CSV table of C-alpha atoms and ligand atoms in Angstrom, one decimal:
chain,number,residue,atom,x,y,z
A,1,UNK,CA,133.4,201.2,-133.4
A,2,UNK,CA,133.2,204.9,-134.5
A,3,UNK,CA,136.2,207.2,-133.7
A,4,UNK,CA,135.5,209.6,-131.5
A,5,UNK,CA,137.5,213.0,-131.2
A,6,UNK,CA,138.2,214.1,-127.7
A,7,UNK,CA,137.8,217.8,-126.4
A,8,UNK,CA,139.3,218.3,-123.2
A,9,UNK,CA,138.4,221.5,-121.7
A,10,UNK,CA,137.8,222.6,-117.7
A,11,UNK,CA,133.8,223.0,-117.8
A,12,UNK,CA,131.3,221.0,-120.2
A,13,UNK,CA,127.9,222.5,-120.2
A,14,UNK,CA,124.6,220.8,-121.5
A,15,UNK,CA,122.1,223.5,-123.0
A,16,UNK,CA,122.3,227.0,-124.5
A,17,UNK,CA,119.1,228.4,-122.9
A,18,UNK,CA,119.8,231.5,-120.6
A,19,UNK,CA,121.4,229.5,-118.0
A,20,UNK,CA,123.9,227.7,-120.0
A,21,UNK,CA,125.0,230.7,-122.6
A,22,UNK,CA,125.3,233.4,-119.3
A,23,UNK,CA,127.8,231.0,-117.9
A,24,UNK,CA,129.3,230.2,-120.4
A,25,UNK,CA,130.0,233.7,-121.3
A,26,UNK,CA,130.6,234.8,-117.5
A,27,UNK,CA,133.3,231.9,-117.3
A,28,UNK,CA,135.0,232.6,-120.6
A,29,UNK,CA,135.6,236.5,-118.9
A,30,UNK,CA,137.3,235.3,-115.9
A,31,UNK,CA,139.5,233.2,-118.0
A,32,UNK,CA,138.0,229.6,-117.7
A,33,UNK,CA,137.8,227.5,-121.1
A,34,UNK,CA,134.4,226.0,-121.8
A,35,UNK,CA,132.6,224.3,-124.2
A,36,UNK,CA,128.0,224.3,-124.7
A,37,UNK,CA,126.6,221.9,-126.2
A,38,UNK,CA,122.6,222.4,-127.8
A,39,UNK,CA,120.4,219.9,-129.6
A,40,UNK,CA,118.2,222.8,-130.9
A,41,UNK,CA,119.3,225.1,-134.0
A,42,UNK,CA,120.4,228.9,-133.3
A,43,UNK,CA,117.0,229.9,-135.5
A,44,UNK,CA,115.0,227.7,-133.5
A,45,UNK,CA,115.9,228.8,-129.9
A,46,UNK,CA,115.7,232.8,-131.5
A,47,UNK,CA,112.4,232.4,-132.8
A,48,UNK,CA,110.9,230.4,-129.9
A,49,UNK,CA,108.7,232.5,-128.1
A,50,UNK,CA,109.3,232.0,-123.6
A,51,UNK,CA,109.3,234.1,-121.3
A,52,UNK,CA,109.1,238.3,-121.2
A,53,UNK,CA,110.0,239.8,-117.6
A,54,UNK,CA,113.4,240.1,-116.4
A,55,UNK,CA,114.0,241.1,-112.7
A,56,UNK,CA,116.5,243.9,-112.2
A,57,UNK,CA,119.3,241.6,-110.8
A,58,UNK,CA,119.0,239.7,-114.3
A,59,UNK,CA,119.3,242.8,-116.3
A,60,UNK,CA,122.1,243.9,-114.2
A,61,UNK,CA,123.7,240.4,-115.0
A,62,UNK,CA,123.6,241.5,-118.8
A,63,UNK,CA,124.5,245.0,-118.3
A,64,UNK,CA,126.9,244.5,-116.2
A,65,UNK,CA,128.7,241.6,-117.8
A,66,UNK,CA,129.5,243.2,-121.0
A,67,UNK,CA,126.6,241.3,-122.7
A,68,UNK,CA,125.4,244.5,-124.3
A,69,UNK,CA,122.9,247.3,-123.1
A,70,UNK,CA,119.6,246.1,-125.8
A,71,UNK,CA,117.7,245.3,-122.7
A,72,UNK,CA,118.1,248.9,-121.4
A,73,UNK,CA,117.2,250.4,-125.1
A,74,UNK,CA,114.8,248.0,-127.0
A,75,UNK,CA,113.4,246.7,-123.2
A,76,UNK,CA,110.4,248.2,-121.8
A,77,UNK,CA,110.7,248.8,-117.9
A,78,UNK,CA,107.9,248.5,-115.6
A,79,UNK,CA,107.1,250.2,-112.6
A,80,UNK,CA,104.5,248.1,-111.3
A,81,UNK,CA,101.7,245.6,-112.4
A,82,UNK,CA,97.7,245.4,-111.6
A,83,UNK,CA,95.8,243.1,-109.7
A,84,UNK,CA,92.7,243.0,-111.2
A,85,UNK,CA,89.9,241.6,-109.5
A,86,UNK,CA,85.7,242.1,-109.4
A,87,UNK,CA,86.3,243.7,-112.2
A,88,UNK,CA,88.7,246.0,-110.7
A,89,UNK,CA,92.3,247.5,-111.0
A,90,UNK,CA,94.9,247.9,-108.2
A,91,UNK,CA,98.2,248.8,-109.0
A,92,UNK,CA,101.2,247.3,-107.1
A,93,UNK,CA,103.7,250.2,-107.5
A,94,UNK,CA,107.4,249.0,-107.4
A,95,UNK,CA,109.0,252.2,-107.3
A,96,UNK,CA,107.1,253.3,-104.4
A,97,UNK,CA,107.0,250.1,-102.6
A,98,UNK,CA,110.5,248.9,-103.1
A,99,UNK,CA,112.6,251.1,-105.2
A,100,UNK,CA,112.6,248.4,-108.4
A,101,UNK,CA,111.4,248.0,-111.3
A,102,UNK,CA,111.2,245.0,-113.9
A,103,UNK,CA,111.7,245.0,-117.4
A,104,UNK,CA,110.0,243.6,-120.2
A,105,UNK,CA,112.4,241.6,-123.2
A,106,UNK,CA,111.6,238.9,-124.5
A,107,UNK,CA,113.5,235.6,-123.3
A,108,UNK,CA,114.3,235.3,-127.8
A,109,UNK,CA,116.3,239.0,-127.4
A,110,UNK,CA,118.1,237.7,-124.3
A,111,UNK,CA,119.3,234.7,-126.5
A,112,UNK,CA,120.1,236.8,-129.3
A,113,UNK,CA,122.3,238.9,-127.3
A,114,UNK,CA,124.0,236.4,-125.0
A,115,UNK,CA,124.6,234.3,-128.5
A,116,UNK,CA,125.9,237.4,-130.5
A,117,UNK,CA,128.3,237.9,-127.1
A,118,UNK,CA,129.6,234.1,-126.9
A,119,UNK,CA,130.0,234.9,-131.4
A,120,UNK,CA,132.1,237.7,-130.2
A,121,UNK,CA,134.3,236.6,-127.7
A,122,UNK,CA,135.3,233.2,-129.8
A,123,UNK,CA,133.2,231.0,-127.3
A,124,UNK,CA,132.9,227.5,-128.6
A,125,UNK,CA,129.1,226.9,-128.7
A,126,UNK,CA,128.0,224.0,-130.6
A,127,UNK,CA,124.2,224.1,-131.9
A,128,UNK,CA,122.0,221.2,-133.5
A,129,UNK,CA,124.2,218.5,-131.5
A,130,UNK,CA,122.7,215.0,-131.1
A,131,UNK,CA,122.9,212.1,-129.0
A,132,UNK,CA,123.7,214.2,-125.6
A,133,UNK,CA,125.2,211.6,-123.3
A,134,UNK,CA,126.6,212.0,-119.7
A,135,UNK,CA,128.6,209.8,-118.2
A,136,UNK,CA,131.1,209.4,-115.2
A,137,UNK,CA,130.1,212.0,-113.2
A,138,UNK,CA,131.3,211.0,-109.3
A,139,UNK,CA,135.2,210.7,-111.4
A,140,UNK,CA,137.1,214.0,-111.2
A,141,UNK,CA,137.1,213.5,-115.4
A,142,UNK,CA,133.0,213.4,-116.0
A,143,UNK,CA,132.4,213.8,-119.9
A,144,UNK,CA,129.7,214.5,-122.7
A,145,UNK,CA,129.3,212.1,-125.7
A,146,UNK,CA,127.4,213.9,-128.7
A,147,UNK,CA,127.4,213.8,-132.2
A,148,UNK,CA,127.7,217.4,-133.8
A,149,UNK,CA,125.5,218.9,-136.6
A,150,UNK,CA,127.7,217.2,-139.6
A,151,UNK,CA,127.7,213.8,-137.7
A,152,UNK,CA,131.1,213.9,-136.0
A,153,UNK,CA,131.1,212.1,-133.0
A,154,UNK,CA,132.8,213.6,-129.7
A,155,UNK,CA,133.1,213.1,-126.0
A,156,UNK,CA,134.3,216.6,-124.2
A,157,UNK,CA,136.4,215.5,-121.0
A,158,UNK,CA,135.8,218.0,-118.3
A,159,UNK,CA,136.2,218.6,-114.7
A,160,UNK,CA,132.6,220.2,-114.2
A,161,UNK,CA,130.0,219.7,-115.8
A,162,UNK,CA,127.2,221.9,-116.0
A,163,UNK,CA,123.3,220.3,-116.8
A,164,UNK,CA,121.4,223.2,-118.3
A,165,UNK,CA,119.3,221.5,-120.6
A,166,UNK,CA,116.2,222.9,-119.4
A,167,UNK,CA,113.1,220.6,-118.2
A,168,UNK,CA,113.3,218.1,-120.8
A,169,UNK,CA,116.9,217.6,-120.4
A,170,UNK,CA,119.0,214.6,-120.0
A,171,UNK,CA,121.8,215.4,-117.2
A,172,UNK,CA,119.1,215.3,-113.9
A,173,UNK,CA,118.3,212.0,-114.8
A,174,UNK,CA,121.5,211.1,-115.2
A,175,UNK,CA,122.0,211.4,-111.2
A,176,UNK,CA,121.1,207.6,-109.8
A,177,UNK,CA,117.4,207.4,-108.4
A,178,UNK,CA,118.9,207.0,-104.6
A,179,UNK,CA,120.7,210.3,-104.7
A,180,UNK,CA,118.2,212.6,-106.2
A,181,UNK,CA,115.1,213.8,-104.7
A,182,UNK,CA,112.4,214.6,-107.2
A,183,UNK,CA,110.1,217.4,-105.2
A,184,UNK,CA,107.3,217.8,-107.9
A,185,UNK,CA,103.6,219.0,-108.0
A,186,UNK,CA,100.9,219.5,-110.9
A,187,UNK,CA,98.0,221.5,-111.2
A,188,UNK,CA,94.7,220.8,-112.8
A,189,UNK,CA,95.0,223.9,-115.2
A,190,UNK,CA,97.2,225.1,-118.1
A,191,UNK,CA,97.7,228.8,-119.5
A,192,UNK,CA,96.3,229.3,-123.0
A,193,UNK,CA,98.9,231.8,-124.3
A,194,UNK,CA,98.6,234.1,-127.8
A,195,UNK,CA,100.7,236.5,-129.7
A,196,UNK,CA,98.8,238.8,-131.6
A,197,UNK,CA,99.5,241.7,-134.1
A,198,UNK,CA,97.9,244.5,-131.8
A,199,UNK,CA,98.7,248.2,-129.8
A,200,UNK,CA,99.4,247.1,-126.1
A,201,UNK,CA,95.9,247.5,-124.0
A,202,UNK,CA,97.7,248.8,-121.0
A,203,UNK,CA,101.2,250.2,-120.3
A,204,UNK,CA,102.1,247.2,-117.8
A,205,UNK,CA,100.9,243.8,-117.2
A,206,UNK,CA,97.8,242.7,-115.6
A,207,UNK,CA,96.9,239.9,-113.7
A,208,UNK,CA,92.8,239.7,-113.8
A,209,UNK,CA,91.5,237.2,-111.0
A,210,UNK,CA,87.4,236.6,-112.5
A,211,UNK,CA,84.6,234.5,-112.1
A,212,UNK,CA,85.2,232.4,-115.4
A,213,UNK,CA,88.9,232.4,-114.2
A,214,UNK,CA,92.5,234.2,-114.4
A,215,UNK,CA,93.8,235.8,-117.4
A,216,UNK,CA,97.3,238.0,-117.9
A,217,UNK,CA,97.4,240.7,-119.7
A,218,UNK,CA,100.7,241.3,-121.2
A,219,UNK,CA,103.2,242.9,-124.2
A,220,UNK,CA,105.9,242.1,-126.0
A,221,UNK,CA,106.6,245.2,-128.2
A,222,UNK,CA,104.6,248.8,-129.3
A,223,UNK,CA,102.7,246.0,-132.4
A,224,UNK,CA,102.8,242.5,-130.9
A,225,UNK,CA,100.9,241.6,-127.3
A,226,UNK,CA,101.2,238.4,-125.3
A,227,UNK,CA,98.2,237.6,-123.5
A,228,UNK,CA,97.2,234.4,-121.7
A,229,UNK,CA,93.8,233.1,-120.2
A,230,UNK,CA,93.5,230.3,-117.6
A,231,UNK,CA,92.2,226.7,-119.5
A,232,UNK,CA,92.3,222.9,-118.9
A,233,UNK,CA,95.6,221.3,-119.4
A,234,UNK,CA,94.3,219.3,-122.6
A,235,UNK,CA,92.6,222.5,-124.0
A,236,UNK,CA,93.0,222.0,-128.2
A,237,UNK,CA,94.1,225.7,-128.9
A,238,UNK,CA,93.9,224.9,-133.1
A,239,UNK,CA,89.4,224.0,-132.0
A,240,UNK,CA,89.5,227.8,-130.9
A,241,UNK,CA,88.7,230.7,-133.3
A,242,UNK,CA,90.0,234.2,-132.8
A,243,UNK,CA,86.6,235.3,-132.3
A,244,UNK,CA,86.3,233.2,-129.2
A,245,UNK,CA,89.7,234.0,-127.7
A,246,UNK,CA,89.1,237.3,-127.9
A,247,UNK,CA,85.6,237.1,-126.2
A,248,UNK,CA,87.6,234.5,-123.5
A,249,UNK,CA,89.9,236.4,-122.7
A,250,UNK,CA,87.4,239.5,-122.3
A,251,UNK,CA,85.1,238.5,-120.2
A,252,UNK,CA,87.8,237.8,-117.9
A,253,UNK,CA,89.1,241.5,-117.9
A,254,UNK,CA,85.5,243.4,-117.7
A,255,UNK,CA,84.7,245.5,-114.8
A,256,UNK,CA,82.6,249.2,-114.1
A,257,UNK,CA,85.6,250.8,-115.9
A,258,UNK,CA,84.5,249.1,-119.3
A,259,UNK,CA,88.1,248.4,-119.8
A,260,UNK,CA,88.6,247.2,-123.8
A,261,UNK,CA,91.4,244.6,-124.8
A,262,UNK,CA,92.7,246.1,-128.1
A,263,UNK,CA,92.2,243.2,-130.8
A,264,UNK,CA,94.0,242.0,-133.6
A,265,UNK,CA,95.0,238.9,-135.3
A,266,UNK,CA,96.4,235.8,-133.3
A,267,UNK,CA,99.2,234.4,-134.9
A,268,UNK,CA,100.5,232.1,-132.2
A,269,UNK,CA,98.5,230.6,-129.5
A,270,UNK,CA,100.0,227.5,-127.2
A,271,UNK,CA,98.9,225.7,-124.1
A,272,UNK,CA,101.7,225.2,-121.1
A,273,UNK,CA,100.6,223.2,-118.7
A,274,UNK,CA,102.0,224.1,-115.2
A,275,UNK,CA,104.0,221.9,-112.6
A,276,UNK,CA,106.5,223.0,-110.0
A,277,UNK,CA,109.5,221.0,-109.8
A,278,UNK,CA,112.7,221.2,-107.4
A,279,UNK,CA,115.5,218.2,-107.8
A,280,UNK,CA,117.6,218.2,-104.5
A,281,UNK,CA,120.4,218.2,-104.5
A,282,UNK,CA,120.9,220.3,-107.3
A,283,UNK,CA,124.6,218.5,-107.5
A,284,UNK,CA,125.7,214.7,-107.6
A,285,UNK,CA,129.5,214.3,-108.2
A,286,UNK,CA,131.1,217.0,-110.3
A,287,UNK,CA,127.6,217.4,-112.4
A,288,UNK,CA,126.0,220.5,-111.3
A,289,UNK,CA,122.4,221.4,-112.2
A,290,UNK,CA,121.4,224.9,-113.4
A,291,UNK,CA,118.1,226.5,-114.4
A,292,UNK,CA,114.9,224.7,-115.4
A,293,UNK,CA,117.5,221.7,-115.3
A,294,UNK,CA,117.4,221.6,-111.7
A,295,UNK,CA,113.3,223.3,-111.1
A,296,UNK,CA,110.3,224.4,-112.7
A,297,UNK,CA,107.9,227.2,-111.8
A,298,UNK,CA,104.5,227.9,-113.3
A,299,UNK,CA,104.7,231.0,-114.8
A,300,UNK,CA,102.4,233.1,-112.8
A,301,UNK,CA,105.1,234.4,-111.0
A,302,UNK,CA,107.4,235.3,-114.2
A,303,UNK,CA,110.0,233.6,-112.3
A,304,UNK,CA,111.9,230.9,-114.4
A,305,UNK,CA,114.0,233.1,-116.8
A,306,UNK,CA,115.2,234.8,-113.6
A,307,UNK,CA,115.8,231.8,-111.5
A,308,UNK,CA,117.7,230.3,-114.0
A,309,UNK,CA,120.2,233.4,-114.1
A,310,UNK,CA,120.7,234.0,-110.3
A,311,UNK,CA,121.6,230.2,-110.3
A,312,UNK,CA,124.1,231.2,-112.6
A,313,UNK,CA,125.6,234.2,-110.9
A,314,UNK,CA,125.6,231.2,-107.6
A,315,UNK,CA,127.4,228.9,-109.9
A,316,UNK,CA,129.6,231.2,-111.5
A,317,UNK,CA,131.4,232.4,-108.3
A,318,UNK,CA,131.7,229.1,-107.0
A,319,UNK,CA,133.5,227.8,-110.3
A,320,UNK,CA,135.6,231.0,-110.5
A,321,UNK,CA,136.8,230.9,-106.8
A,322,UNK,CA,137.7,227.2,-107.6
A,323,UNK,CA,140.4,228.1,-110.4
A,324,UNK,CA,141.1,231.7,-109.4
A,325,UNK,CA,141.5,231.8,-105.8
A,326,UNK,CA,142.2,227.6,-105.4
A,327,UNK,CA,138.9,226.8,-103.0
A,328,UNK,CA,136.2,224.8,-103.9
A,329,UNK,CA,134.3,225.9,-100.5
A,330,UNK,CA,131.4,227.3,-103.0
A,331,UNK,CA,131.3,225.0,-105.1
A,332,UNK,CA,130.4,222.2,-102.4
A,333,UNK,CA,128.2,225.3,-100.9
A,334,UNK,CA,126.9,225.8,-104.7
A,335,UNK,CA,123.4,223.4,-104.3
A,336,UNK,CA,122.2,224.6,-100.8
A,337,UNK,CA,123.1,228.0,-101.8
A,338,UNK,CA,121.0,228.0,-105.0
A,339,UNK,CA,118.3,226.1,-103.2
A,340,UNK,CA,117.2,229.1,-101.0
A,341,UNK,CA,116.2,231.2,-103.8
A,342,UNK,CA,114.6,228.3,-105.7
A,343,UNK,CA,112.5,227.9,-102.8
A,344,UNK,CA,111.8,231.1,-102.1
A,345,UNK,CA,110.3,231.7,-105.5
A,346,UNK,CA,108.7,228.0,-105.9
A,347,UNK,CA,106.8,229.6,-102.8
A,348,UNK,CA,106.0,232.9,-104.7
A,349,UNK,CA,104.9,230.8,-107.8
A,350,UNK,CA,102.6,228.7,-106.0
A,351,UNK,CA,101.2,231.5,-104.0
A,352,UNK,CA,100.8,233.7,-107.0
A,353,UNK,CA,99.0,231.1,-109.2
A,354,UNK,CA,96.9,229.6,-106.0
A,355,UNK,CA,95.7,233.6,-105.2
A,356,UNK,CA,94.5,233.8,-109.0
A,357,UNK,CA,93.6,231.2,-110.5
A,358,UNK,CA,90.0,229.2,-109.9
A,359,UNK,CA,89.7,225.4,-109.4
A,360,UNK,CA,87.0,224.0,-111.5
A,361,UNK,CA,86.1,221.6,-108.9
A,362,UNK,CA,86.5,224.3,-106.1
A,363,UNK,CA,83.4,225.6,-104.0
A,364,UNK,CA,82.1,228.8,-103.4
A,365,UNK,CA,84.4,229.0,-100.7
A,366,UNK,CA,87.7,228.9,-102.1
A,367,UNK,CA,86.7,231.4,-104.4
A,368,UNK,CA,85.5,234.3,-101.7
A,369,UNK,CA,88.5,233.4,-100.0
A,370,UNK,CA,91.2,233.9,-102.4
A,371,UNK,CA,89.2,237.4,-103.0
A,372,UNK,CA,90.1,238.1,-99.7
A,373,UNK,CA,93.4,237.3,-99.9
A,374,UNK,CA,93.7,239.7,-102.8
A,375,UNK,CA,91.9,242.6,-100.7
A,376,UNK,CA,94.2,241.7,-98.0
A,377,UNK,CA,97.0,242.3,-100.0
A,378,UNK,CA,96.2,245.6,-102.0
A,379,UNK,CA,95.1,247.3,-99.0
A,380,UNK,CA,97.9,246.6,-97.0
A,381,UNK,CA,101.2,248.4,-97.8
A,382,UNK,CA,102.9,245.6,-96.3
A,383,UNK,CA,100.9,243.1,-98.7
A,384,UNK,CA,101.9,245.1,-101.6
A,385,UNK,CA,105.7,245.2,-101.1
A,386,UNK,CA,105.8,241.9,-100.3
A,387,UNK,CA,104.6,241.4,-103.6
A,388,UNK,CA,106.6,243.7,-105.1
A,389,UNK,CA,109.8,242.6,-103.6
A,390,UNK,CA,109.3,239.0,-104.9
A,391,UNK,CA,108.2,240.3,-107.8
A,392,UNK,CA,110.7,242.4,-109.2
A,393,UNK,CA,113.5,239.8,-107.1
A,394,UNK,CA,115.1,239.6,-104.0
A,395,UNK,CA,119.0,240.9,-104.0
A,396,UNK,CA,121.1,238.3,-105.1
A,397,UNK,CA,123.4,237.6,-101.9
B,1,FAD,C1,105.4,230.1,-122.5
B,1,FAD,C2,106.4,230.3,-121.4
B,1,FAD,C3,106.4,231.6,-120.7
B,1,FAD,C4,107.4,231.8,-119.7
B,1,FAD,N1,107.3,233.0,-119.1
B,1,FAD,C5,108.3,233.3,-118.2
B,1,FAD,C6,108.4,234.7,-117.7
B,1,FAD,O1,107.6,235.6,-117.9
B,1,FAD,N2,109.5,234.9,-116.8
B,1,FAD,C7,110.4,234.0,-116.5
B,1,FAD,O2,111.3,234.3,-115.7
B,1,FAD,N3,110.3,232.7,-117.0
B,1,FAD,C8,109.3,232.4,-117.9
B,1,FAD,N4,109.3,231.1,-118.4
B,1,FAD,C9,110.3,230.1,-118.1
B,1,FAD,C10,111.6,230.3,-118.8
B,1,FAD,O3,111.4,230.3,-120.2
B,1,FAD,C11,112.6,229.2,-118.4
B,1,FAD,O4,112.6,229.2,-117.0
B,1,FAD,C12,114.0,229.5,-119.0
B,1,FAD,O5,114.1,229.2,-120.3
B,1,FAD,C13,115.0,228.6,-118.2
B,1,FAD,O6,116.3,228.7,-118.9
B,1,FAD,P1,117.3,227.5,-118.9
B,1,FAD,O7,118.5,228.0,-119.6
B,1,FAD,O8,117.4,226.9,-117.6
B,1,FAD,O9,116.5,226.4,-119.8
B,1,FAD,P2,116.1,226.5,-121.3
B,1,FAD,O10,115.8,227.8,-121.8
B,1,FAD,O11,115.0,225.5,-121.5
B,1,FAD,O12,117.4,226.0,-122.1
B,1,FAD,C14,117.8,224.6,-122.0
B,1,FAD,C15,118.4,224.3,-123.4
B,1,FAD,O13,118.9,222.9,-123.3
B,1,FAD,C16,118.7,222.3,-124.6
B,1,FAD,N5,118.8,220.9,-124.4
B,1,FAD,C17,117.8,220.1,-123.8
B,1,FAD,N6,118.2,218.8,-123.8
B,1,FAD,C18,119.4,218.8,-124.4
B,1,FAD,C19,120.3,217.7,-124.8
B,1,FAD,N7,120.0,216.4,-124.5
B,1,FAD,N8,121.5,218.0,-125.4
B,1,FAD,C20,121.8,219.3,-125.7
B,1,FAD,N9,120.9,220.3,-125.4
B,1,FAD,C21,119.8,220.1,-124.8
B,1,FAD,C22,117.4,222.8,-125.0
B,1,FAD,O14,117.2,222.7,-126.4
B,1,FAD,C23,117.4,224.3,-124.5
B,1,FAD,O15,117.8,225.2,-125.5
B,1,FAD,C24,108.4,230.8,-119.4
B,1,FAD,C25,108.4,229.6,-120.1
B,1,FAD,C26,107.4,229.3,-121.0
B,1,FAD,C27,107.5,228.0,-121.7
């Protein structure tokens, strides 16, 4: 039998995506020790390219917590997006509509800085871990077995412990079958995504609805673009050549304007399939989900990043109020409370990618009517900052 160390410490978390490093960090400020655990390396996670638009509550999470201002100076912010649709451009203005804006930095940058922050502040983050186990997690000592990168084994005993190991984690599947509720629904199309070496071909995002189906326009810096076109979920992006992305990906943007994409060469390109995915509760003992741990969102809505933060900021104030003011009212409040929002924006998600996208097997009909939906909505000011205020995301209570 191996010897295995023992780390005691007050919260254990699974994962060092957004979710996992923000707490982390936000619980280390208010004085509670804390240990991460990641089976990816630190290069990995930085150079893995995810998601781009961060709602102004999540940039006032990084601002505000002492995570450091990049966002606000290497950032883009955006005002608005357009709908584009018949070949046509209508811009949802956020400013005018609801006072907000969104900006764009990449999910890699937000790593980078919430790593660099955790560096700073002597948090103990451990990358390239293996063998992630949970186990005893209705006991008020729950604890992580894992073996670290030079083949140590440890188990970490806690008295929370946080799952935020993304979709493809372990700890939700940890909870037994009878408590957990797996709320979870696929869709019969994928995004085709690319990065390419290219000047942006428009100042903010745009969400083309066409007769050979959706595309997104978006950016990632003043050289590199991220754009995305709608394909099958088993779409073999190495059979495609530049040549014919570029012409996909056109077509889907043309209109009476004789708007141009700007080309250059694709030097990433990736198919996500899409699924939404809500486990209820979002707690089982003293294991507490977080993140894509807990839900999924397609991505039409630019949602996951953010949800996985304002879970965070939910989860944070619960655990703080149980050490710091001795009431652990929150914490039992913590999944119903976080549920709200994921719900609200697993609505948003759905409606966003069921407005834009085109069923291959749909008729005629489904088609003219999600065109009206979208006329309904840009000609309506009502329409427009409902958008908007999902968009750019509702306060965090
Ligand atoms: C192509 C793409 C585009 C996207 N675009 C957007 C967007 O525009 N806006 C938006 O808001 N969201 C977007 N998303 C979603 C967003 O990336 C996720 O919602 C976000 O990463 C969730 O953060 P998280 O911390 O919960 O999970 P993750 O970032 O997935 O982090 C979980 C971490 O846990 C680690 N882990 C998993 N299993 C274990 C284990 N057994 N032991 C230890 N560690 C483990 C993983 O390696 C990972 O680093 C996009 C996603 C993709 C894939």
């Amino acid at each position: 039998m191996p010897h295995r160390s023992v780390i005691k410490t007050r919260v254990g978390i699974v994962g060092a995506g957004p979710a996992g490093l923000m707490l982390s960090h936000l619980l280390a400020g208010a004085g509670i020790e804390n240990i991460v655990l990641e089976k990816r390396s630190h290069e990995t996670i930085r150079t893995t390219h995810r998601a781009g638009i961060l709602e102004h509550g999540s940039v006032r999470m990084l601002t505000e917590s002492a995570v450091g201002g990049r966002v606000l100076t290497h950032g883009y912010r955006h005002d608005g997006i357009d709908l584009r649709f018949n070949g046509v451009s209508h811009r949802i203005d956020f400013q005018d509509l609801v006072g907000e804006s969104v900006w764009l930095y990449p999910q890699n940058e937000v790593f980078v800085d919430l790593a660099a922050a955790r560096a700073r502040d002597g948090g103990d983050v451990r990358y390239s871990v293996t063998d992630t186990e949970v186990l005893d997690l209705t006991s008020p000592v729950p604890k992580i077995r894992f073996t670290d990168a030079a083949g140590a084994e440890h188990e970490v005993h806690c008295d929370i412990l946080v799952g935020a190991d993304g979709s493809q984690g372990i700890t939700k599947w940890a909870i037994p079958a009878e408590h957990r509720k797996d709320n979870f629904i696929e869709y019969p199309f994928a995004w085709f995504g690319i990065l390419t070496e290219a000047p942006p071909s428009s100042d903010e995002l745009i969400y083309a609805n066409s007769e050979h189906g959706f595309a997104l326009i978006s950016q990632r810096n003043d050289h590199v673009q991220r754009m995305y076109f709608q394909s099958s979920p088993d779409e073999d992006a190495e059979s495609w050549s530049d040549e014919q992305i570029w012409h996909e990906l056109q077509r889907r943007v043309d209109g009476p304007d004789g708007f141009e994409l700007k080309r250059g060469p694709i030097f990433e390109r990736t198919v996500l399939k899409f699924r939404s995915y809500v486990c209820e509760p979002m707690r089982y003992g003293n294991l507490f989900l977080a993140g894509d741990a807990g839900h999924t969102v397609p991505p039409t809505g630019a949602k996951g990043l953010n949800l996985a933060l304002a879970d965070v900021k939910v989860l944070f104030e619960a655990i703080d109020s149980r050490y710091n003011a001795g009431s652990g009212a929150l914490l039992d409040a913590y999944s119903d409370t976080a549920l709200q929002r994921v719900w609200r924006a697993q609505n948003f998600s759905y409606w966003m990618t069921n407005m834009l996208h085109r069923r291959q097997d749909a008729n005629p009909f489904e088609h003219k009517r999600a065109l009206g939906e979208l006329s309904a909505v840009v000609s309506s000011r009502h329409g427009r900052a409902y958008l908007a205020e999902a968009y750019t995301g509702w306060t965090h209570g």
